[in-house]
PDB file of C-alpha atoms in Angstrom:
ATOM      1  CA  MET A  10    -163.789   3.334 182.433  1.00  0.00           C
ATOM      2  CA  LYS A  11    -161.205   2.210 179.878  1.00  0.00           C
ATOM      3  CA  ASP A  12    -163.725   2.460 177.004  1.00  0.00           C
ATOM      4  CA  ASN A  13    -164.707   5.985 178.032  1.00  0.00           C
ATOM      5  CA  PHE A  14    -161.067   7.057 178.044  1.00  0.00           C
ATOM      6  CA  ILE A  15    -160.425   5.547 174.611  1.00  0.00           C
ATOM      7  CA  THR A  16    -163.557   7.217 173.238  1.00  0.00           C
ATOM      8  CA  PHE A  17    -162.402  10.526 174.699  1.00  0.00           C
ATOM      9  CA  LEU A  18    -158.979  10.156 173.063  1.00  0.00           C
ATOM     10  CA  ARG A  19    -160.584   9.350 169.694  1.00  0.00           C
ATOM     11  CA  HIS A  20    -162.637  12.515 169.859  1.00  0.00           C
ATOM     12  CA  ALA A  21    -159.748  14.624 171.175  1.00  0.00           C
ATOM     13  CA  PHE A  22    -157.145  13.319 168.724  1.00  0.00           C
ATOM     14  CA  PRO A  23    -157.671  15.915 165.928  1.00  0.00           C
ATOM     15  CA  PHE A  24    -157.444  18.721 168.485  1.00  0.00           C
ATOM     16  CA  LEU A  25    -154.256  17.262 169.940  1.00  0.00           C
ATOM     17  CA  VAL A  26    -152.713  16.761 166.492  1.00  0.00           C
ATOM     18  CA  ALA A  27    -153.413  20.366 165.507  1.00  0.00           C
ATOM     19  CA  VAL A  28    -151.904  21.737 168.714  1.00  0.00           C
ATOM     20  CA  GLY A  29    -148.947  19.371 168.441  1.00  0.00           C
ATOM     21  CA  LEU A  30    -148.191  20.296 164.841  1.00  0.00           C
ATOM     22  CA  TRP A  31    -148.479  23.992 165.632  1.00  0.00           C
ATOM     23  CA  ARG A  32    -146.246  23.645 168.673  1.00  0.00           C
ATOM     24  CA  LEU A  33    -143.606  21.604 166.816  1.00  0.00           C
ATOM     25  CA  SER A  34    -142.832  24.395 164.408  1.00  0.00           C
ATOM     26  CA  GLY A  35    -139.382  24.556 162.952  1.00  0.00           C
ATOM     27  CA  PRO A  36    -137.799  26.877 160.409  1.00  0.00           C
ATOM     28  CA  TRP A  37    -137.323  24.217 157.735  1.00  0.00           C
ATOM     29  CA  TRP A  38    -139.747  21.328 158.200  1.00  0.00           C
ATOM     30  CA  ASN A  39    -142.714  23.155 159.756  1.00  0.00           C
ATOM     31  CA  PRO A  40    -142.321  26.915 159.277  1.00  0.00           C
ATOM     32  CA  GLY A  41    -144.653  28.812 161.550  1.00  0.00           C
ATOM     33  CA  GLY A  42    -146.443  25.601 162.487  1.00  0.00           C
ATOM     34  CA  ILE A  43    -148.081  25.516 159.044  1.00  0.00           C
ATOM     35  CA  LEU A  44    -148.630  21.753 159.153  1.00  0.00           C
ATOM     36  CA  ALA A  45    -151.369  22.439 161.712  1.00  0.00           C
ATOM     37  CA  ILE A  46    -153.447  23.735 158.786  1.00  0.00           C
ATOM     38  CA  ILE A  47    -153.862  20.118 157.612  1.00  0.00           C
ATOM     39  CA  PRO A  48    -155.987  18.862 160.531  1.00  0.00           C
ATOM     40  CA  ILE A  49    -157.738  22.243 160.572  1.00  0.00           C
ATOM     41  CA  PHE A  50    -158.777  21.820 156.935  1.00  0.00           C
ATOM     42  CA  PHE A  51    -159.514  18.103 157.180  1.00  0.00           C
ATOM     43  CA  CYS A  52    -161.557  18.147 160.383  1.00  0.00           C
ATOM     44  CA  THR A  53    -163.535  21.207 159.333  1.00  0.00           C
ATOM     45  CA  PHE A  54    -164.348  20.516 155.700  1.00  0.00           C
ATOM     46  CA  VAL A  55    -163.670  16.891 154.760  1.00  0.00           C
ATOM     47  CA  ARG A  56    -164.600  15.065 157.957  1.00  0.00           C
ATOM     48  CA  PRO A  57    -166.408  17.594 160.160  1.00  0.00           C
ATOM     49  CA  THR A  58    -165.705  17.196 163.843  1.00  0.00           C
ATOM     50  CA  ASP A  59    -167.873  18.690 166.576  1.00  0.00           C
ATOM     51  CA  TRP A  60    -166.583  22.006 167.963  1.00  0.00           C
ATOM     52  CA  PHE A  61    -163.671  22.052 165.529  1.00  0.00           C
ATOM     53  CA  VAL A  62    -164.708  25.260 163.755  1.00  0.00           C
ATOM     54  CA  ILE A  63    -164.250  27.344 166.896  1.00  0.00           C
ATOM     55  CA  PHE A  64    -160.977  25.576 167.622  1.00  0.00           C
ATOM     56  CA  SER A  65    -159.835  26.158 164.022  1.00  0.00           C
ATOM     57  CA  VAL A  66    -160.361  29.902 164.337  1.00  0.00           C
ATOM     58  CA  LEU A  67    -158.139  29.914 167.419  1.00  0.00           C
ATOM     59  CA  MET A  68    -155.523  27.763 165.677  1.00  0.00           C
ATOM     60  CA  CYS A  69    -155.494  30.051 162.621  1.00  0.00           C
ATOM     61  CA  ILE A  70    -154.833  33.007 164.932  1.00  0.00           C
ATOM     62  CA  LEU A  71    -151.957  31.050 166.501  1.00  0.00           C
ATOM     63  CA  ILE A  72    -150.524  30.225 163.069  1.00  0.00           C
ATOM     64  CA  ASP A  73    -150.774  33.934 162.211  1.00  0.00           C
ATOM     65  CA  TYR A  74    -148.890  34.672 165.408  1.00  0.00           C
ATOM     66  CA  ASN A  75    -146.063  32.309 164.434  1.00  0.00           C
ATOM     67  CA  PHE A  76    -145.931  33.622 160.865  1.00  0.00           C
ATOM     68  CA  GLU A  77    -146.095  37.231 162.091  1.00  0.00           C
ATOM     69  CA  THR A  78    -149.009  37.927 159.780  1.00  0.00           C
ATOM     70  CA  VAL A  79    -152.099  39.857 160.769  1.00  0.00           C
ATOM     71  CA  CYS A  80    -155.123  37.563 160.402  1.00  0.00           C
ATOM     72  CA  PHE A  81    -153.941  36.169 157.045  1.00  0.00           C
ATOM     73  CA  TRP A  82    -154.526  32.478 157.772  1.00  0.00           C
ATOM     74  CA  LEU A  83    -157.714  33.342 159.610  1.00  0.00           C
ATOM     75  CA  ALA A  84    -158.966  35.238 156.555  1.00  0.00           C
ATOM     76  CA  MET A  85    -158.026  32.336 154.268  1.00  0.00           C
ATOM     77  CA  TYR A  86    -159.845  29.916 156.566  1.00  0.00           C
ATOM     78  CA  CYS A  87    -162.938  32.122 156.618  1.00  0.00           C
ATOM     79  CA  LEU A  88    -162.780  32.408 152.821  1.00  0.00           C
ATOM     80  CA  ILE A  89    -162.721  28.643 152.298  1.00  0.00           C
ATOM     81  CA  TYR A  90    -165.391  28.235 154.972  1.00  0.00           C
ATOM     82  CA  SER A  91    -167.680  30.587 153.065  1.00  0.00           C
ATOM     83  CA  VAL A  92    -166.927  28.903 149.729  1.00  0.00           C
ATOM     84  CA  ASN A  93    -167.741  25.559 151.330  1.00  0.00           C
ATOM     85  CA  GLY A  94    -171.141  27.009 152.181  1.00  0.00           C
ATOM     86  CA  PHE A  95    -172.008  26.838 148.486  1.00  0.00           C
ATOM     87  CA  GLN A  96    -172.184  23.051 148.498  1.00  0.00           C
ATOM     88  CA  ASN A  97    -174.091  22.917 145.244  1.00  0.00           C
ATOM     89  CA  LEU A  98    -170.888  24.116 143.538  1.00  0.00           C
ATOM     90  CA  VAL A  99    -168.215  22.694 145.823  1.00  0.00           C
ATOM     91  CA  ASP A 100    -168.703  19.667 148.084  1.00  0.00           C
ATOM     92  CA  ILE A 101    -165.398  18.936 149.753  1.00  0.00           C
ATOM     93  CA  LYS A 102    -166.801  16.041 151.809  1.00  0.00           C
ATOM     94  CA  ARG A 103    -167.415  13.978 148.685  1.00  0.00           C
ATOM     95  CA  MET A 104    -164.127  14.705 146.894  1.00  0.00           C
ATOM     96  CA  ASP A 105    -161.687  11.920 146.112  1.00  0.00           C
ATOM     97  CA  PHE A 106    -158.538  11.330 148.158  1.00  0.00           C
ATOM     98  CA  ASP A 107    -159.885  13.085 151.250  1.00  0.00           C
ATOM     99  CA  GLY A 108    -160.220  16.449 149.509  1.00  0.00           C
ATOM    100  CA  ILE A 109    -156.561  16.901 148.640  1.00  0.00           C
ATOM    101  CA  ASN A 110    -157.480  18.818 145.477  1.00  0.00           C
ATOM    102  CA  ALA A 111    -159.427  21.382 147.490  1.00  0.00           C
ATOM    103  CA  PHE A 112    -156.570  21.548 149.983  1.00  0.00           C
ATOM    104  CA  MET A 113    -154.095  22.152 147.162  1.00  0.00           C
ATOM    105  CA  ILE A 114    -156.211  25.037 145.892  1.00  0.00           C
ATOM    106  CA  PHE A 115    -156.539  26.444 149.418  1.00  0.00           C
ATOM    107  CA  ILE A 116    -152.851  26.277 150.288  1.00  0.00           C
ATOM    108  CA  GLY A 117    -151.768  27.272 146.768  1.00  0.00           C
ATOM    109  CA  LEU A 118    -153.879  30.418 146.821  1.00  0.00           C
ATOM    110  CA  ALA A 119    -152.587  31.330 150.274  1.00  0.00           C
ATOM    111  CA  VAL A 120    -148.958  30.811 149.284  1.00  0.00           C
ATOM    112  CA  LEU A 121    -149.434  32.746 146.039  1.00  0.00           C
ATOM    113  CA  ILE A 122    -150.885  35.706 147.927  1.00  0.00           C
ATOM    114  CA  GLN A 123    -147.961  35.644 150.348  1.00  0.00           C
ATOM    115  CA  ILE A 124    -145.445  35.493 147.500  1.00  0.00           C
ATOM    116  CA  LEU A 125    -147.073  38.391 145.652  1.00  0.00           C
ATOM    117  CA  ALA A 126    -147.271  40.482 148.830  1.00  0.00           C
ATOM    118  CA  ASN A 127    -143.482  40.434 149.165  1.00  0.00           C
ATOM    119  CA  PHE A 128    -141.992  39.355 145.866  1.00  0.00           C
ATOM    120  CA  THR A 129    -138.418  38.130 146.418  1.00  0.00           C
ATOM    121  CA  TRP A 130    -136.579  35.005 145.329  1.00  0.00           C
ATOM    122  CA  VAL A 131    -136.365  33.807 148.903  1.00  0.00           C
ATOM    123  CA  ASN A 132    -140.140  34.086 149.313  1.00  0.00           C
ATOM    124  CA  ILE A 133    -140.737  32.283 146.024  1.00  0.00           C
ATOM    125  CA  VAL A 134    -138.584  29.339 147.114  1.00  0.00           C
ATOM    126  CA  ARG A 135    -140.106  29.372 150.589  1.00  0.00           C
ATOM    127  CA  GLY A 136    -143.607  29.442 149.126  1.00  0.00           C
ATOM    128  CA  MET A 137    -142.858  26.541 146.788  1.00  0.00           C
ATOM    129  CA  TRP A 138    -141.436  24.593 149.726  1.00  0.00           C
ATOM    130  CA  ILE A 139    -144.475  25.265 151.930  1.00  0.00           C
ATOM    131  CA  PHE A 140    -146.842  24.280 149.116  1.00  0.00           C
ATOM    132  CA  ALA A 141    -144.982  21.052 148.337  1.00  0.00           C
ATOM    133  CA  TRP A 142    -144.381  20.049 151.957  1.00  0.00           C
ATOM    134  CA  THR A 143    -147.943  20.596 153.173  1.00  0.00           C
ATOM    135  CA  ASN A 144    -149.349  18.663 150.224  1.00  0.00           C
ATOM    136  CA  ILE A 145    -146.907  15.804 150.769  1.00  0.00           C
ATOM    137  CA  MET A 146    -147.809  15.616 154.467  1.00  0.00           C
ATOM    138  CA  TYR A 147    -151.573  15.869 153.860  1.00  0.00           C
ATOM    139  CA  ILE A 148    -152.157  12.179 153.092  1.00  0.00           C
ATOM    140  CA  PRO A 149    -150.205  10.696 156.056  1.00  0.00           C
ATOM    141  CA  ILE A 150    -151.700  13.106 158.590  1.00  0.00           C
ATOM    142  CA  THR A 151    -155.267  12.643 157.358  1.00  0.00           C
ATOM    143  CA  THR A 152    -154.823   8.862 157.219  1.00  0.00           C
ATOM    144  CA  ILE A 153    -153.676   8.807 160.850  1.00  0.00           C
ATOM    145  CA  ILE A 154    -156.621  10.983 161.913  1.00  0.00           C
ATOM    146  CA  LYS A 155    -159.081   8.714 160.058  1.00  0.00           C
ATOM    147  CA  LYS A 156    -157.598   5.538 161.571  1.00  0.00           C
ATOM    148  CA  VAL A 157    -157.703   6.892 165.114  1.00  0.00           C
ATOM    149  CA  GLN A 158    -161.243   8.261 164.768  1.00  0.00           C
ATOM    150  CA  ASN A 159    -162.668   4.997 163.394  1.00  0.00           C
ATOM    151  CA  ASP A 160    -164.937   3.409 165.941  1.00  0.00           C
TER     152      ASP A 160
END
């Protein structure tokens, strides 16, 4: 019984982390719950988890809801999902450092599009902050997910 529960928690941990990071949104340290994009990216592309793609679509819609954007993060997720389909050009699973370079491109492109859509100094600073903060938090969050999922 105890082993079944621990196995369940290991499989459920990425889902719980994504929901927790989305729910713990704050205006400065987690605007719009954007840190939830880290387990979404990691568990979809770097270390694929069963049923996580469907969950990621839902989470991207929830992030859009918090950011008050209309399907922006969902469109970015679908874009990177389609690019990942061309694994002869891009293979995120085999990248060094748990795919942080691909994540930097993903989040950088998304932030750049948001900055250019409404070009103000406040949005530039906010975009730089989101880019820096998500990339800084990528390694600790992915390390925790990997440690918990190890059997």
